[in-house]
Amino acid sequence: MIENESQIEEVANEFAIAGEFIDGEEIDSGHINATFMGTFKRHDGALNRYIFQRINENVFKDPLAVMRNVEMVTRHINWKVMRVKRDIGGQTLNLYPARGGRFYATGAGGGIWRCYNFIEGCRTYEIVENTRQAYQAAHAFGSFQDLVCDIPVADIEETIPDFHNTPKRYARLMEVVAADPHGRLASAQAEVEFVKAREGIVSRLIDLRDAGELPERITHNDTKINNVMIDTESDEAVCVIDLDTVMPGLSLYDFGDLVRTAVSPAAEDEVDLSKVELRMPMFEALAEGYMDACDCLCDAEIENLAFAGRLISLEIGIRFLADYLEGDIYFKTHRDGHNLDRARTQLKLVELLEQNESKMVEFVERLAKARR
Ligand code: ADP
Ligand code: GN1
Ligand code: MG
């Protein structure tokens, strides 16, 4: 693990970056990779920032497959933005070459590192502040789907098998509950019962996919709100990041994760559950943004937009709960019971989404009708 700046400098020296290393600091917002920002001073005095990221090989068993996907996706997006969209004003993610001609470097301890341009003038949000941000984020992830839709599916590797297979996530939780390897079950019994009572919905989207009603597309699969860079001045969504899970999937997974992370004003790990709320205007802005960007959505996709938020919130709640019971081996945690706290907010959100689903469905129906 990197503990000081000279270690960041050592990694940074592996990449083709002009100028002198000035300083580096860790960015702590993601749950998976180790991410650092490094500042370099060029010979003309200009300061440039870069992202250095170590792929979490506990989560991604084949980090080089992740790199092959990310290379393909970033190259394709750069080509498409310039040659098809003719949009040269925005910012896109770019990988910097490393020693040996690859787009990654091997660091101390064998870790696989990559270097991206820092998306300037932007920041990520843990909590959406206004409906413009919600609309913009959903529009950006919808447009992302359009950007990657013509990458041949066979060229993309499945970096985490069954990533959004909710029934398998449910089955895994039940195994961990049965084994209770850390004696934590007693502290999470109510949450486990809550999940069990919802077993009936876990396979709904996969069943629709298997029946041929929901199309498989190349999707982002991790569309939480802090995976899109938002302009600090204009609140415009500038660039989608965190491309490690780009794989064949359902657009409803992407929309569902947006709902999960954008509708509540409470942090994902909030301990005061009374702060978890469903802000309907945020849901409406998400639906408008996503539908404006994706005019290819079929009827079954549109009909399940509201349900997707509930399912993905349940799925991620299941994953946090299983990780808590397994001894916190997957998600980064910063305090005791952190994964349980996260699971609780997700399940509270599931409850609120259930209570309000008919209103959300009605809104989407009206929106879809107005567009026909
Ligand atoms: P993780 O998989 O751990 O979530 P991310 O790729 O999402 O890793 O990066 C973690 C955080 O680092 C992001 O939430 C964002 O704040 C910041 N970040 C990542 N890439 C960039 C970039 N190219 N420019 C600016 N900030 C970035
Ligand atoms: C992780 O990497 P990050 O923090 O953007 C996780 C997502 C979860 C999310 C929960 C590869 O996302 O699947 O939904 O945490 N990513 C991976 O906040 O497992
Ligand atoms: Mg992330």
Coordinates of N, CA, C and O in Angstrom, one line a residue, residues 51-127:
I51 N -4.3 11.3 -12.6 CA -4.9 10.3 -11.7 C -4.0 9.0 -11.8 O -3.8 8.6 -12.9
F52 N -3.5 8.5 -10.7 CA -2.8 7.2 -10.7 C -3.7 6.2 -9.9 O -4.1 6.6 -8.8
Q53 N -3.9 5.1 -10.5 CA -4.9 4.2 -9.8 C -4.3 2.8 -9.9 O -3.9 2.3 -10.9
R54 N -4.4 2.1 -8.7 CA -4.0 0.7 -8.6 C -5.3 -0.1 -8.7 O -6.2 0.1 -7.8
I55 N -5.4 -1.0 -9.6 CA -6.6 -1.9 -9.7 C -6.6 -2.8 -8.6 O -5.6 -3.4 -8.2
N56 N -7.8 -2.9 -8.0 CA -8.0 -3.8 -6.8 C -8.1 -5.3 -7.3 O -9.1 -5.7 -7.9
E57 N -7.0 -6.0 -7.1 CA -7.0 -7.4 -7.7 C -7.7 -8.4 -6.9 O -7.9 -9.5 -7.3
N58 N -8.2 -8.0 -5.7 CA -9.0 -8.9 -4.9 C -10.4 -8.9 -5.5 O -11.1 -9.9 -5.6
V59 N -10.8 -7.7 -6.1 CA -12.1 -7.6 -6.7 C -12.0 -8.0 -8.2 O -12.9 -8.7 -8.7
F60 N -11.0 -7.5 -8.9 CA -10.8 -7.9 -10.3 C -9.7 -8.9 -10.4 O -8.5 -8.6 -10.3
K61 N -10.1 -10.2 -10.6 CA -9.2 -11.3 -10.5 C -8.2 -11.3 -11.7 O -7.1 -11.8 -11.6
D62 N -8.6 -10.6 -12.8 CA -7.7 -10.5 -13.9 C -7.6 -9.0 -14.3 O -8.2 -8.5 -15.2
P63 N -6.7 -8.3 -13.6 CA -6.5 -6.9 -13.8 C -6.1 -6.5 -15.3 O -6.5 -5.5 -15.8
L64 N -5.4 -7.4 -15.9 CA -5.0 -7.1 -17.3 C -6.2 -7.2 -18.2 O -6.3 -6.4 -19.2
A65 N -7.2 -8.0 -17.9 CA -8.4 -8.0 -18.7 C -9.2 -6.7 -18.5 O -9.7 -6.1 -19.4
V66 N -9.1 -6.2 -17.3 CA -9.8 -4.9 -17.0 C -9.1 -3.8 -17.9 O -9.7 -3.0 -18.5
M67 N -7.7 -3.9 -17.9 CA -7.0 -2.9 -18.7 C -7.3 -3.0 -20.2 O -7.5 -2.0 -20.9
R68 N -7.5 -4.3 -20.7 CA -7.8 -4.4 -22.1 C -9.2 -3.8 -22.4 O -9.4 -3.1 -23.4
N69 N -10.1 -4.0 -21.5 CA -11.5 -3.4 -21.7 C -11.4 -1.9 -21.7 O -12.0 -1.2 -22.5
V70 N -10.7 -1.4 -20.6 CA -10.6 0.1 -20.5 C -9.9 0.7 -21.7 O -10.3 1.8 -22.1
E71 N -8.9 0.1 -22.2 CA -8.2 0.6 -23.4 C -9.2 0.7 -24.5 O -9.2 1.7 -25.2
M72 N -9.9 -0.4 -24.7 CA -10.8 -0.5 -25.9 C -11.9 0.6 -25.7 O -12.2 1.3 -26.7
V73 N -12.4 0.7 -24.5 CA -13.6 1.6 -24.3 C -13.1 3.1 -24.5 O -13.7 3.9 -25.1
T74 N -12.0 3.4 -23.9 CA -11.5 4.8 -23.9 C -11.1 5.2 -25.4 O -11.5 6.3 -25.9
R75 N -10.5 4.3 -26.1 CA -10.1 4.6 -27.5 C -11.4 4.8 -28.3 O -11.5 5.7 -29.2
H76 N -12.3 3.8 -28.2 CA -13.6 3.9 -29.0 C -14.3 5.2 -28.7 O -14.8 5.9 -29.6
I77 N -14.4 5.6 -27.4 CA -15.1 6.8 -27.1 C -14.4 8.0 -27.7 O -15.0 8.9 -28.2
N78 N -13.1 8.0 -27.6 CA -12.4 9.2 -28.2 C -12.6 9.3 -29.7 O -12.8 10.4 -30.2
W79 N -12.6 8.1 -30.3 CA -12.8 8.1 -31.8 C -14.2 8.6 -32.1 O -14.4 9.5 -32.9
K80 N -15.2 8.1 -31.3 CA -16.6 8.4 -31.6 C -16.9 9.9 -31.3 O -17.7 10.5 -32.1
V81 N -16.4 10.4 -30.2 CA -16.7 11.8 -29.8 C -16.1 12.7 -31.0 O -16.8 13.6 -31.4
M82 N -15.0 12.3 -31.5 CA -14.4 13.2 -32.5 C -15.0 13.0 -33.9 O -15.3 14.0 -34.6
R83 N -15.2 11.8 -34.3 CA -15.5 11.5 -35.7 C -17.0 11.4 -35.9 O -17.5 11.6 -37.0
V84 N -17.8 11.0 -34.9 CA -19.2 10.8 -35.1 C -20.0 12.0 -34.5 O -20.8 12.6 -35.1
K85 N -19.7 12.2 -33.2 CA -20.4 13.3 -32.5 C -19.8 14.7 -32.9 O -20.5 15.7 -32.7
R86 N -18.6 14.7 -33.4 CA -17.9 15.9 -33.8 C -17.9 16.9 -32.7 O -18.0 18.1 -32.8
D87 N -17.7 16.4 -31.5 CA -17.7 17.2 -30.3 C -16.2 17.2 -29.7 O -15.8 16.3 -29.1
I88 N -15.5 18.3 -30.0 CA -14.2 18.3 -29.5 C -14.0 19.3 -28.3 O -12.9 19.5 -27.8
G89 N -15.2 19.8 -27.8 CA -15.1 20.7 -26.7 C -15.0 20.1 -25.3 O -14.6 20.7 -24.4
G90 N -15.5 18.8 -25.2 CA -15.6 18.2 -23.9 C -14.3 17.6 -23.4 O -13.2 17.8 -24.0
Q91 N -14.3 16.9 -22.3 CA -13.1 16.2 -21.9 C -13.5 14.7 -21.8 O -14.6 14.3 -21.5
T92 N -12.5 13.8 -22.3 CA -12.7 12.4 -22.2 C -11.6 11.8 -21.4 O -10.5 12.4 -21.2
L93 N -11.8 10.5 -21.0 CA -10.7 9.9 -20.2 C -9.7 9.4 -21.2 O -10.0 8.8 -22.2
N94 N -8.4 9.6 -20.8 CA -7.3 9.0 -21.7 C -6.3 8.3 -20.8 O -6.0 8.8 -19.7
L95 N -5.8 7.2 -21.3 CA -4.7 6.5 -20.5 C -3.4 7.0 -21.0 O -3.2 7.2 -22.2
Y96 N -2.4 7.1 -20.1 CA -1.1 7.5 -20.6 C -0.2 6.3 -20.7 O -0.3 5.3 -19.9
P97 N 0.7 6.3 -21.7 CA 1.5 5.1 -21.9 C 2.6 5.0 -20.8 O 3.0 6.0 -20.2
A98 N 3.0 3.8 -20.6 CA 4.0 3.5 -19.5 C 5.3 2.9 -20.2 O 5.3 2.6 -21.4
R99 N 6.3 2.8 -19.3 CA 7.5 2.1 -19.7 C 7.1 0.7 -20.4 O 6.3 0.0 -20.0
G100 N 7.8 0.4 -21.5 CA 7.5 -0.9 -22.2 C 6.4 -0.8 -23.2 O 6.1 -1.8 -23.8
G101 N 5.8 0.4 -23.3 CA 4.8 0.5 -24.4 C 3.4 0.1 -24.0 O 2.5 0.0 -24.9
R102 N 3.2 -0.2 -22.8 CA 1.8 -0.6 -22.4 C 1.1 0.5 -21.7 O 1.7 1.6 -21.4
F103 N -0.2 0.3 -21.5 CA -1.0 1.4 -20.8 C -1.1 1.1 -19.3 O -2.0 1.6 -18.7
Y104 N -0.2 0.3 -18.8 CA -0.2 0.1 -17.3 C 1.2 -0.1 -16.9 O 2.1 -0.4 -17.7
A105 N 1.5 0.0 -15.6 CA 2.8 -0.2 -15.1 C 2.6 -1.2 -13.9 O 1.5 -1.2 -13.3
T106 N 3.6 -2.0 -13.7 CA 3.6 -2.9 -12.5 C 4.3 -2.2 -11.4 O 5.5 -1.9 -11.5
G107 N 3.6 -2.0 -10.2 CA 4.2 -1.3 -9.1 C 4.8 -2.3 -8.1 O 4.8 -3.6 -8.4
A108 N 5.3 -1.8 -7.0 CA 5.9 -2.6 -6.0 C 4.8 -3.6 -5.5 O 3.6 -3.2 -5.4
G109 N 5.2 -4.9 -5.2 CA 4.2 -5.8 -4.8 C 3.3 -6.4 -5.9 O 2.4 -7.1 -5.7
G110 N 3.7 -6.0 -7.2 CA 3.0 -6.6 -8.3 C 1.7 -6.0 -8.7 O 1.0 -6.4 -9.6
G111 N 1.3 -4.9 -8.1 CA 0.1 -4.2 -8.4 C 0.1 -3.6 -9.8 O 1.1 -3.2 -10.3
I112 N -1.1 -3.6 -10.5 CA -1.2 -3.1 -11.8 C -1.8 -1.6 -11.7 O -2.8 -1.4 -11.1
W113 N -1.0 -0.7 -12.2 CA -1.3 0.7 -12.1 C -1.6 1.3 -13.5 O -1.0 0.9 -14.5
R114 N -2.5 2.3 -13.5 CA -2.7 3.1 -14.7 C -2.7 4.6 -14.4 O -2.8 5.0 -13.2
C115 N -2.6 5.3 -15.4 CA -2.6 6.8 -15.3 C -3.6 7.4 -16.2 O -3.5 7.1 -17.4
Y116 N -4.5 8.2 -15.7 CA -5.5 9.0 -16.5 C -5.2 10.5 -16.4 O -4.7 10.9 -15.4
N117 N -5.7 11.2 -17.4 CA -5.8 12.6 -17.3 C -6.7 13.0 -16.2 O -7.7 12.3 -16.0
F118 N -6.5 14.0 -15.4 CA -7.4 14.5 -14.4 C -8.5 15.3 -15.1 O -8.1 16.2 -15.9
I119 N -9.7 15.0 -14.9 CA -10.8 15.8 -15.5 C -10.9 17.1 -14.7 O -11.3 17.1 -13.6
E120 N -10.5 18.2 -15.4 CA -10.4 19.5 -14.7 C -11.7 20.3 -14.6 O -12.6 20.1 -15.5
G121 N -11.8 21.1 -13.7 CA -13.0 22.0 -13.5 C -14.2 21.3 -13.0 O -15.3 21.9 -13.1
C122 N -14.0 20.1 -12.6 CA -15.2 19.2 -12.2 C -14.9 18.7 -10.8 O -13.8 18.7 -10.3
R123 N -16.0 18.1 -10.3 CA -15.9 17.3 -9.1 C -16.9 16.2 -9.1 O -17.8 16.2 -9.9
T124 N -16.8 15.2 -8.2 CA -17.8 14.2 -8.0 C -18.6 14.6 -6.8 O -18.2 15.3 -5.9
Y125 N -19.9 14.1 -6.8 CA -20.8 14.3 -5.6 C -21.1 13.0 -5.0 O -21.3 12.0 -5.8
E126 N -21.2 13.0 -3.7 CA -21.7 11.8 -3.0 C -23.2 11.9 -2.9 O -23.9 10.9 -2.9
I127 N -23.7 13.1 -2.9 CA -25.1 13.4 -2.7 C -25.5 14.4 -3.8 O -24.9 15.4 -3.9

